Amino acid sequence: MKKTDGQNRAVTAKWRPATRAVRGGTWRSEHGETSEALFLTSGFTYDDAATVAARFAGEDGGMTYSRLQNPTVQMLEERIALIEGAEACRAQATGMAAMTAALLCQLSAGDHVVAAKAAFGSCRWLIDHLCPRFGIETTVIDSRDNAAWDAAIRSNTRVFFFETPANPTMDIVDLAYVCGLARAHGITTVVDNAFCTAALQRPLEFGADVVAYSATKLMDGQGRVLAGAVCGSQQFIDEKLLPFQRNTGPNLAPFNAWVVLKGLETLDLRVKKQSENALKVGRFMESRVPRMLHPGLASHPQHNLAAQQMDACGAIFSFVLDGGRAQAHALLDGLELIDISNNIGDARSLMCHPASSTHHSLGAEAREDMGVGEGMLRVNIGLEDPDDLIEDLDQALTKAGL
Ligand SMILES: *Cc1c(COP(=O)(O)O)cnc(C)c1O
């Protein structure tokens, strides 16, 4: 294997983001393949016993076992780190494996976490159910309220955990304020950046410590594989994440890493075009539904904050109908082009009803508290012609009585 310039930080540091997304992290075998090779191997062989000992002692940089290192996975990790502007990155089996690892690798019984109450259902489950089982205290707050972050800090607070924009309420967290507050108190911020990716928002630039991903979403971008990633300082990755990951094994399969590597080559293009389409469709929706939630629209209460920290507002928005679940389901059933699906980040437009899908298991009370009502629908806008999407929504809205 030959490391190309994509593995040379002195060179990649000079590359602009689009170049990093295409060439970052690439290694080449002796065949000189153009596209990254797929190393579907669990283990590695050695020329002699002394080499084995040297590798396990960390004196030889070669690979030993795919739970510890794999060339295809390492290419992806380097590419994501470069796009994110992070010192290091480790790929994970899924987005939830990434969130779990990012939290548990650094928390112990007796620690305290402050988390946003508006969050992806499984992220809330980690905070509400998993952490407390292991003696980790948690507090959930309205993440839009800067003073609430201040007020929730205790002497044992170790981590702030949030999404921005949040799934599916589109709540925006003030990155500069909240990350600055955390820094001042020696608290580590873990930001779930799934709705943006570094193509739209780079939390590390605002003082975040750890950025965690569902790479299933915009990074793959074509609805093929589950994947995740955790980015942070070299010290965080080496001292906290790696010991946890190597011994618990939430690793990404090489095939899935390869798929996401190819996805990243078009990330910037897709995410910017999908944001543009979402804004166009969002403007139409604003004229037809009682409540639109899209940070790119001036009607969003945090529109100005979003404009300060996001390059564009992304492919995803939500809206609320007055007729509750019956009307929301009727709208879904009336769609002819847009698919009913709870995935996001896909090049296809997809729509779901969070209360009866992604946020079902949280229960009505927690949903109410985080602002996920029965009339809410969440939309992922893809790469179709936005006028076709508008026509589809128009006819489905009419069928649902709007
Ligand atoms: C989808 C999602 C996750 C979970 O990712 P998986 O890859 O499905 O495990 C976590 N956070 C957010 C914000 C998501 O949208």
Short mmCIF file of C-alpha atoms and ligand atoms in Angstrom, two decimals:
data_model
loop_
_atom_site.label_atom_id
_atom_site.label_comp_id
_atom_site.label_asym_id
_atom_site.label_seq_id
_atom_site.Cartn_x
_atom_site.Cartn_y
_atom_site.Cartn_z
CA MET A 1 0.00 0.00 0.00
CA LYS A 2 1.26 3.42 -0.94
CA LYS A 3 0.05 6.45 0.95
CA THR A 4 -0.86 9.16 -1.56
CA ASP A 5 -0.86 12.89 -0.84
CA GLY A 6 -4.35 12.32 0.58
CA GLN A 7 -2.66 10.82 3.68
CA ASN A 8 -0.08 13.60 4.00
CA ARG A 9 -1.38 16.27 6.39
CA ALA A 10 1.30 18.76 5.26
CA VAL A 11 -0.20 18.58 1.76
CA THR A 12 -3.91 18.15 2.61
CA ALA A 13 -3.76 21.16 4.97
CA LYS A 14 -3.31 23.32 1.88
CA TRP A 15 -6.21 21.73 0.00
CA ARG A 16 -9.57 23.43 -0.16
CA PRO A 17 -12.58 21.46 1.16
CA ALA A 18 -13.78 20.16 -2.23
CA THR A 19 -10.35 18.68 -2.95
CA ARG A 20 -10.19 17.04 0.47
CA ALA A 21 -13.61 15.46 -0.10
CA VAL A 22 -12.47 13.83 -3.35
CA ARG A 23 -8.85 12.91 -2.60
CA GLY A 24 -8.43 13.00 1.16
CA GLY A 25 -7.26 9.78 2.80
CA THR A 26 -6.59 7.80 -0.40
CA TRP A 27 -4.04 4.96 -0.33
CA ARG A 28 -3.10 2.93 -3.39
CA SER A 29 -2.05 -0.68 -3.75
CA GLU A 30 0.73 -1.73 -6.17
CA HIS A 31 -1.93 -1.83 -8.92
CA GLY A 32 -2.38 1.94 -8.78
CA GLU A 33 -6.18 1.74 -8.81
CA THR A 34 -8.01 5.06 -9.31
CA SER A 35 -10.93 4.33 -6.98
CA GLU A 36 -10.18 3.27 -3.40
CA ALA A 37 -9.72 -0.47 -2.91
CA LEU A 38 -12.12 -2.48 -0.79
CA PHE A 39 -10.27 -4.58 1.77
CA LEU A 40 -12.79 -7.19 2.89
CA THR A 41 -10.50 -8.89 5.35
CA SER A 42 -10.86 -9.54 9.05
CA GLY A 43 -7.18 -10.23 9.72
CA PHE A 44 -3.67 -9.66 8.34
CA THR A 45 -0.68 -11.98 7.92
CA TYR A 46 2.94 -11.43 8.91
CA ASP A 47 6.27 -12.40 7.39
CA ASP A 48 7.63 -13.57 10.74
CA ALA A 49 6.86 -13.76 14.45
CA ALA A 50 9.02 -10.75 15.31
CA THR A 51 6.80 -8.55 13.10
CA VAL A 52 3.71 -9.71 15.02
CA ALA A 53 5.35 -8.78 18.30
CA ALA A 54 6.46 -5.38 16.94
CA ARG A 55 2.96 -4.57 15.69
CA PHE A 56 1.26 -5.53 18.92
CA ALA A 57 3.86 -3.50 20.83
CA GLY A 58 3.04 -0.50 18.63
CA GLU A 59 6.60 -0.32 17.25
CA ASP A 60 5.54 -1.21 13.71
CA GLY A 61 2.66 0.72 12.15
CA GLY A 62 1.24 -2.25 10.20
CA MET A 63 -2.23 -3.67 10.66
CA THR A 64 -3.21 -6.58 12.90
CA TYR A 65 -6.99 -7.12 12.92
CA SER A 66 -9.91 -5.24 11.40
CA ARG A 67 -11.43 -4.37 14.77
CA LEU A 68 -8.25 -2.33 15.31
CA GLN A 69 -7.34 -1.21 11.78
CA ASN A 70 -8.54 -1.74 8.21
CA PRO A 71 -7.16 0.12 5.16
CA THR A 72 -10.55 0.95 3.60
CA VAL A 73 -11.96 2.13 6.93
CA GLN A 74 -8.84 4.22 7.59
CA MET A 75 -9.20 5.94 4.23
CA LEU A 76 -12.72 6.95 5.21
CA GLU A 77 -11.63 8.10 8.66
CA GLU A 78 -8.92 10.34 7.24
CA ARG A 79 -11.29 11.78 4.64
CA ILE A 80 -13.96 12.62 7.23
CA ALA A 81 -11.35 14.15 9.57
CA LEU A 82 -10.07 16.34 6.72
CA ILE A 83 -13.54 17.52 5.71
CA GLU A 84 -14.42 18.24 9.33
CA GLY A 85 -11.18 20.02 10.11
CA ALA A 86 -10.59 17.53 12.96
CA GLU A 87 -7.29 16.07 14.11
CA ALA A 88 -8.71 12.58 14.07
CA CYS A 89 -11.81 10.51 13.30
CA ARG A 90 -12.96 6.94 13.96
CA ALA A 91 -15.69 5.33 11.88
CA GLN A 92 -18.50 3.51 13.67
CA ALA A 93 -20.99 0.83 12.65
CA THR A 94 -23.99 3.20 12.74
CA GLY A 95 -24.89 6.69 13.86
CA MET A 96 -26.16 5.32 17.16
CA ALA A 97 -22.92 3.37 17.67
CA ALA A 98 -21.15 6.73 17.19
CA MET A 99 -23.35 8.54 19.74
CA THR A 100 -23.05 5.71 22.26
CA ALA A 101 -19.27 5.52 21.89
CA ALA A 102 -18.83 9.31 22.02
CA LEU A 103 -20.70 9.44 25.34
CA LEU A 104 -19.73 6.22 27.11
CA CYS A 105 -16.02 6.42 26.21
CA GLN A 106 -15.69 9.46 28.45
CA LEU A 107 -18.38 9.10 31.13
CA SER A 108 -18.37 7.21 34.43
CA ALA A 109 -20.85 6.62 37.24
CA GLY A 110 -21.31 9.86 39.16
CA ASP A 111 -20.83 12.12 36.13
CA HIS A 112 -23.56 14.41 34.84
CA VAL A 113 -24.66 15.13 31.25
CA VAL A 114 -26.76 18.05 30.02
CA ALA A 115 -28.60 17.24 26.79
CA ALA A 116 -31.03 18.90 24.44
CA LYS A 117 -34.55 17.60 24.92
CA ALA A 118 -35.33 17.92 21.20
CA ALA A 119 -33.35 15.09 19.65
CA PHE A 120 -33.48 11.96 17.55
CA GLY A 121 -35.48 9.31 19.43
CA SER A 122 -32.57 6.95 20.10
CA CYS A 123 -30.32 9.84 21.22
CA ARG A 124 -32.96 10.70 23.83
CA TRP A 125 -33.09 7.02 24.86
CA LEU A 126 -29.35 7.07 25.60
CA ILE A 127 -29.88 10.07 27.87
CA ASP A 128 -33.18 9.01 29.48
CA HIS A 129 -32.57 5.27 29.88
CA LEU A 130 -29.02 4.07 29.20
CA CYS A 131 -26.93 6.65 31.08
CA PRO A 132 -29.00 6.48 34.31
CA ARG A 133 -28.68 2.66 34.38
CA PHE A 134 -24.93 3.11 34.77
CA GLY A 135 -25.13 5.84 37.39
CA ILE A 136 -24.63 8.74 34.99
CA GLU A 137 -26.97 11.62 35.88
CA THR A 138 -28.72 13.46 33.05
CA THR A 139 -30.68 16.68 32.64
CA VAL A 140 -32.62 17.58 29.49
CA ILE A 141 -33.24 21.20 28.63
CA ASP A 142 -34.67 23.45 25.92
CA SER A 143 -31.51 23.70 23.82
CA ARG A 144 -32.61 27.01 22.21
CA ASP A 145 -32.38 28.73 25.57
CA ASN A 146 -28.77 29.75 26.33
CA ALA A 147 -29.61 30.47 29.98
CA ALA A 148 -30.94 26.92 30.39
CA TRP A 149 -27.50 25.51 29.55
CA ASP A 150 -25.93 27.75 32.23
CA ALA A 151 -28.55 26.84 34.80
CA ALA A 152 -28.15 23.08 34.27
CA ILE A 153 -24.40 22.98 35.01
CA ARG A 154 -23.41 21.11 38.19
CA SER A 155 -20.00 20.48 39.71
CA ASN A 156 -19.99 16.98 38.13
CA THR A 157 -21.17 18.03 34.63
CA ARG A 158 -18.82 16.44 32.11
CA VAL A 159 -20.66 16.54 28.77
CA PHE A 160 -23.09 18.72 26.77
CA PHE A 161 -24.87 16.67 24.09
CA PHE A 162 -27.08 18.13 21.35
CA GLU A 163 -28.10 18.25 17.69
CA THR A 164 -28.46 21.42 15.64
CA PRO A 165 -30.80 21.58 13.79
CA ALA A 166 -32.60 19.04 15.96
CA ASN A 167 -34.48 16.08 14.53
CA PRO A 168 -37.36 16.79 13.80
CA THR A 169 -38.17 20.08 15.55
CA MET A 170 -35.46 22.05 13.69
CA ASP A 171 -34.44 23.77 16.95
CA ILE A 172 -31.10 25.57 16.56
CA VAL A 173 -28.44 25.60 19.28
CA ASP A 174 -26.23 28.69 19.54
CA LEU A 175 -22.93 26.91 18.87
CA ALA A 176 -20.59 29.75 19.80
CA TYR A 177 -22.38 30.43 23.09
CA VAL A 178 -22.96 26.86 24.24
CA CYS A 179 -19.50 25.57 23.21
CA GLY A 180 -17.89 28.63 24.83
CA LEU A 181 -19.82 28.05 28.05
CA ALA A 182 -18.73 24.40 28.08
CA ARG A 183 -15.08 25.35 27.53
CA ALA A 184 -15.23 27.81 30.43
CA HIS A 185 -16.41 25.00 32.73
CA GLY A 186 -14.15 22.23 31.42
CA ILE A 187 -17.17 20.44 29.93
CA THR A 188 -16.82 18.43 26.68
CA THR A 189 -19.36 19.26 23.95
CA VAL A 190 -20.57 16.40 21.76
CA VAL A 191 -22.43 17.72 18.71
CA ASP A 192 -24.54 15.40 16.54
CA ASN A 193 -24.07 17.11 13.16
CA ALA A 194 -26.14 14.66 11.07
CA PHE A 195 -28.51 17.29 9.63
CA CYS A 196 -25.64 19.35 8.19
CA THR A 197 -22.29 17.58 7.79
CA ALA A 198 -19.20 19.75 7.43
CA ALA A 199 -20.51 20.79 4.02
CA LEU A 200 -22.91 23.13 5.85
CA GLN A 201 -21.76 23.53 9.45
CA ARG A 202 -18.44 22.92 11.19
CA PRO A 203 -19.02 22.87 14.97
CA LEU A 204 -15.28 22.62 15.74
CA GLU A 205 -14.87 26.16 14.38
CA PHE A 206 -17.29 27.33 17.09
CA GLY A 207 -15.39 25.59 19.88
CA ALA A 208 -17.05 22.16 19.96
CA ASP A 209 -14.84 19.28 21.13
CA VAL A 210 -16.41 16.23 19.53
CA VAL A 211 -18.55 15.96 16.39
CA ALA A 212 -20.48 12.71 15.98
CA TYR A 213 -22.29 11.49 12.89
CA SER A 214 -24.84 9.23 11.44
CA ALA A 215 -22.99 8.79 8.11
CA THR A 216 -26.06 6.80 7.03
CA LYS A 217 -27.68 10.10 6.19
CA LEU A 218 -26.06 12.80 4.04
CA MET A 219 -22.59 11.24 3.89
CA ASP A 220 -23.75 8.07 2.15
CA GLY A 221 -26.44 10.22 0.62
CA GLN A 222 -28.06 7.50 -1.43
CA GLY A 223 -29.76 5.39 1.22
CA ARG A 224 -27.50 2.34 0.94
CA VAL A 225 -25.62 1.64 4.17
CA LEU A 226 -25.64 2.38 7.88
CA ALA A 227 -22.49 4.10 9.13
CA GLY A 228 -21.25 6.50 11.79
CA ALA A 229 -18.22 8.53 12.78
CA VAL A 230 -16.73 10.36 15.76
CA CYS A 231 -14.32 13.27 15.20
CA GLY A 232 -12.20 15.09 17.77
CA SER A 233 -8.72 15.95 18.90
CA GLN A 234 -5.99 13.33 18.54
CA GLN A 235 -5.84 13.15 22.32
CA PHE A 236 -9.59 12.53 22.69
CA ILE A 237 -9.56 9.84 20.00
CA ASP A 238 -6.41 8.12 21.30
CA GLU A 239 -7.09 8.32 25.01
CA LYS A 240 -10.88 8.11 25.28
CA LEU A 241 -12.48 6.75 22.11
CA LEU A 242 -9.93 4.19 20.93
CA PRO A 243 -9.67 2.12 24.12
CA PHE A 244 -13.50 2.00 24.23
CA GLN A 245 -13.91 1.15 20.55
CA ARG A 246 -11.13 -1.43 20.29
CA ASN A 247 -12.50 -3.42 23.20
CA THR A 248 -16.25 -3.06 22.63
CA GLY A 249 -16.16 -3.33 18.81
CA PRO A 250 -18.77 -0.99 17.26
CA ASN A 251 -16.66 -1.00 14.07
CA LEU A 252 -17.76 -0.08 10.58
CA ALA A 253 -17.60 -2.89 8.01
CA PRO A 254 -15.07 -2.20 5.21
CA PHE A 255 -17.76 -2.50 2.53
CA ASN A 256 -19.90 0.15 4.21
CA ALA A 257 -16.83 2.36 4.66
CA TRP A 258 -16.11 2.06 0.94
CA VAL A 259 -19.68 3.06 0.03
CA VAL A 260 -19.48 6.15 2.27
CA LEU A 261 -16.03 7.05 0.85
CA LYS A 262 -17.59 7.23 -2.60
CA GLY A 263 -20.52 9.20 -1.17
CA LEU A 264 -18.19 11.84 0.25
CA GLU A 265 -16.84 12.66 -3.20
CA THR A 266 -20.21 14.21 -4.05
CA LEU A 267 -21.23 15.38 -0.57
CA ASP A 268 -20.73 19.09 -1.14
CA LEU A 269 -22.55 19.06 -4.46
CA ARG A 270 -25.50 17.06 -3.14
CA VAL A 271 -25.95 18.87 0.14
CA LYS A 272 -25.84 22.33 -1.43
CA LYS A 273 -28.25 21.38 -4.21
CA GLN A 274 -30.61 19.62 -1.77
CA SER A 275 -30.52 22.73 0.46
CA GLU A 276 -31.44 24.89 -2.52
CA ASN A 277 -34.29 22.53 -3.46
CA ALA A 278 -35.51 22.40 0.17
CA LEU A 279 -35.66 26.18 0.33
CA LYS A 280 -37.69 26.35 -2.87
CA VAL A 281 -40.10 23.63 -1.74
CA GLY A 282 -40.18 25.16 1.76
CA ARG A 283 -41.29 28.53 0.37
CA PHE A 284 -44.16 26.81 -1.40
CA MET A 285 -45.12 24.87 1.74
CA GLU A 286 -45.15 28.08 3.75
CA SER A 287 -48.05 29.30 1.60
CA ARG A 288 -50.05 26.11 2.25
CA VAL A 289 -49.50 24.83 5.79
CA PRO A 290 -50.24 26.46 9.16
CA ARG A 291 -46.68 26.11 10.49
CA MET A 292 -43.38 25.59 8.64
CA LEU A 293 -40.15 24.77 10.47
CA HIS A 294 -37.15 25.45 8.24
CA PRO A 295 -34.21 27.52 9.52
CA GLY A 296 -33.59 28.83 6.00
CA LEU A 297 -36.93 30.66 6.02
CA ALA A 298 -37.31 34.07 7.68
CA SER A 299 -40.38 32.69 9.51
CA HIS A 300 -38.14 30.38 11.62
CA PRO A 301 -37.67 32.08 15.02
CA GLN A 302 -33.91 31.30 14.92
CA HIS A 303 -33.36 32.18 11.26
CA ASN A 304 -30.66 34.77 12.00
CA LEU A 305 -28.72 32.45 14.30
CA ALA A 306 -28.91 29.68 11.68
CA ALA A 307 -27.54 32.08 9.07
CA GLN A 308 -24.57 32.87 11.34
CA GLN A 309 -23.50 29.28 11.84
CA MET A 310 -24.71 27.38 8.76
CA ASP A 311 -23.57 27.88 5.16
CA ALA A 312 -27.01 26.75 3.97
CA CYS A 313 -29.91 25.28 5.89
CA GLY A 314 -29.98 21.73 4.66
CA ALA A 315 -32.25 19.22 2.97
CA ILE A 316 -34.61 18.64 5.88
CA PHE A 317 -37.59 20.55 7.21
CA SER A 318 -40.71 19.86 9.21
CA PHE A 319 -44.20 21.33 9.20
CA VAL A 320 -47.25 21.09 11.38
CA LEU A 321 -50.87 20.50 10.36
CA ASP A 322 -53.85 21.42 12.55
CA GLY A 323 -55.67 18.12 11.88
CA GLY A 324 -53.36 15.94 14.01
CA ARG A 325 -52.35 12.39 13.13
CA ALA A 326 -55.34 11.73 10.85
CA GLN A 327 -54.53 14.66 8.58
CA ALA A 328 -50.77 13.98 8.67
CA HIS A 329 -51.34 10.33 7.67
CA ALA A 330 -53.80 11.41 4.96
CA LEU A 331 -51.13 13.67 3.49
CA LEU A 332 -48.56 10.84 3.50
CA ASP A 333 -51.06 8.50 1.87
CA GLY A 334 -51.77 11.08 -0.82
CA LEU A 335 -48.14 11.32 -1.99
CA GLU A 336 -47.39 10.01 -5.48
CA LEU A 337 -43.70 10.89 -5.99
CA ILE A 338 -42.23 11.48 -2.54
CA ASP A 339 -41.77 8.19 -0.64
CA ILE A 340 -43.08 7.53 2.85
CA SER A 341 -39.82 6.72 4.64
CA ASN A 342 -38.21 7.58 7.95
CA ASN A 343 -34.71 7.94 6.47
CA ILE A 344 -33.11 11.31 5.68
CA GLY A 345 -30.14 12.55 3.68
CA ASP A 346 -31.10 10.47 0.63
CA ALA A 347 -31.05 11.81 -2.94
CA ARG A 348 -34.74 10.78 -3.02
CA SER A 349 -37.33 12.93 -1.30
CA LEU A 350 -38.82 11.17 1.71
CA MET A 351 -41.45 12.05 4.28
CA CYS A 352 -42.41 10.65 7.67
CA HIS A 353 -44.66 11.26 10.64
CA PRO A 354 -42.22 11.34 13.61
CA ALA A 355 -44.85 10.79 16.32
CA SER A 356 -45.77 7.38 14.84
CA SER A 357 -42.27 6.40 13.66
CA THR A 358 -38.86 7.85 14.68
CA HIS A 359 -40.19 9.30 17.94
CA HIS A 360 -42.88 6.71 18.70
CA SER A 361 -40.97 4.88 21.44
CA LEU A 362 -40.39 8.06 23.49
CA GLY A 363 -44.04 8.18 24.54
CA ALA A 364 -46.59 10.99 24.18
CA GLU A 365 -45.41 13.00 27.17
CA ALA A 366 -41.75 13.27 26.11
CA ARG A 367 -42.85 14.02 22.54
CA GLU A 368 -45.14 16.80 23.74
CA ASP A 369 -42.36 18.23 25.90
CA MET A 370 -39.88 18.37 22.99
CA GLY A 371 -42.41 19.79 20.55
CA VAL A 372 -43.12 16.72 18.42
CA GLY A 373 -46.89 16.88 18.02
CA GLU A 374 -49.33 14.59 16.23
CA GLY A 375 -49.66 17.04 13.32
CA MET A 376 -45.93 17.21 12.57
CA LEU A 377 -44.41 15.80 9.38
CA ARG A 378 -40.70 15.72 8.50
CA VAL A 379 -39.44 15.94 4.95
CA ASN A 380 -36.09 15.13 3.37
CA ILE A 381 -35.78 16.96 0.07
CA GLY A 382 -33.70 15.11 -2.51
CA LEU A 383 -32.24 15.81 -5.91
CA GLU A 384 -35.42 15.53 -7.98
CA ASP A 385 -36.61 18.64 -9.82
CA PRO A 386 -38.14 20.78 -7.04
CA ASP A 387 -41.09 21.68 -9.26
CA ASP A 388 -42.07 18.00 -9.42
CA LEU A 389 -41.88 17.85 -5.62
CA ILE A 390 -44.01 20.98 -5.30
CA GLU A 391 -46.64 19.50 -7.63
CA ASP A 392 -46.69 16.27 -5.64
CA LEU A 393 -47.05 18.12 -2.33
CA ASP A 394 -49.69 20.39 -3.81
CA GLN A 395 -51.92 17.47 -4.84
CA ALA A 396 -51.30 15.57 -1.58
CA LEU A 397 -52.16 18.68 0.48
CA THR A 398 -55.38 19.05 -1.49
CA LYS A 399 -56.27 15.41 -0.85
CA ALA A 400 -55.64 15.97 2.87
CA GLY A 401 -58.10 18.87 2.83
CA LEU A 402 -55.64 21.78 2.70
C1 LIG B 1 -30.39 8.98 12.06
C2 LIG B 1 -29.84 9.76 13.17
C3 LIG B 1 -29.07 9.14 14.16
C4 LIG B 1 -28.83 7.65 14.18
O1 LIG B 1 -28.08 7.20 13.09
P1 LIG B 1 -28.11 5.67 12.56
O2 LIG B 1 -27.09 5.68 11.48
O3 LIG B 1 -29.51 5.41 12.08
O4 LIG B 1 -27.76 4.80 13.70
C5 LIG B 1 -28.56 9.93 15.17
N1 LIG B 1 -28.79 11.26 15.20
C6 LIG B 1 -29.54 11.88 14.26
C7 LIG B 1 -29.74 13.35 14.35
C8 LIG B 1 -30.08 11.16 13.21
O5 LIG B 1 -30.82 11.79 12.29
#
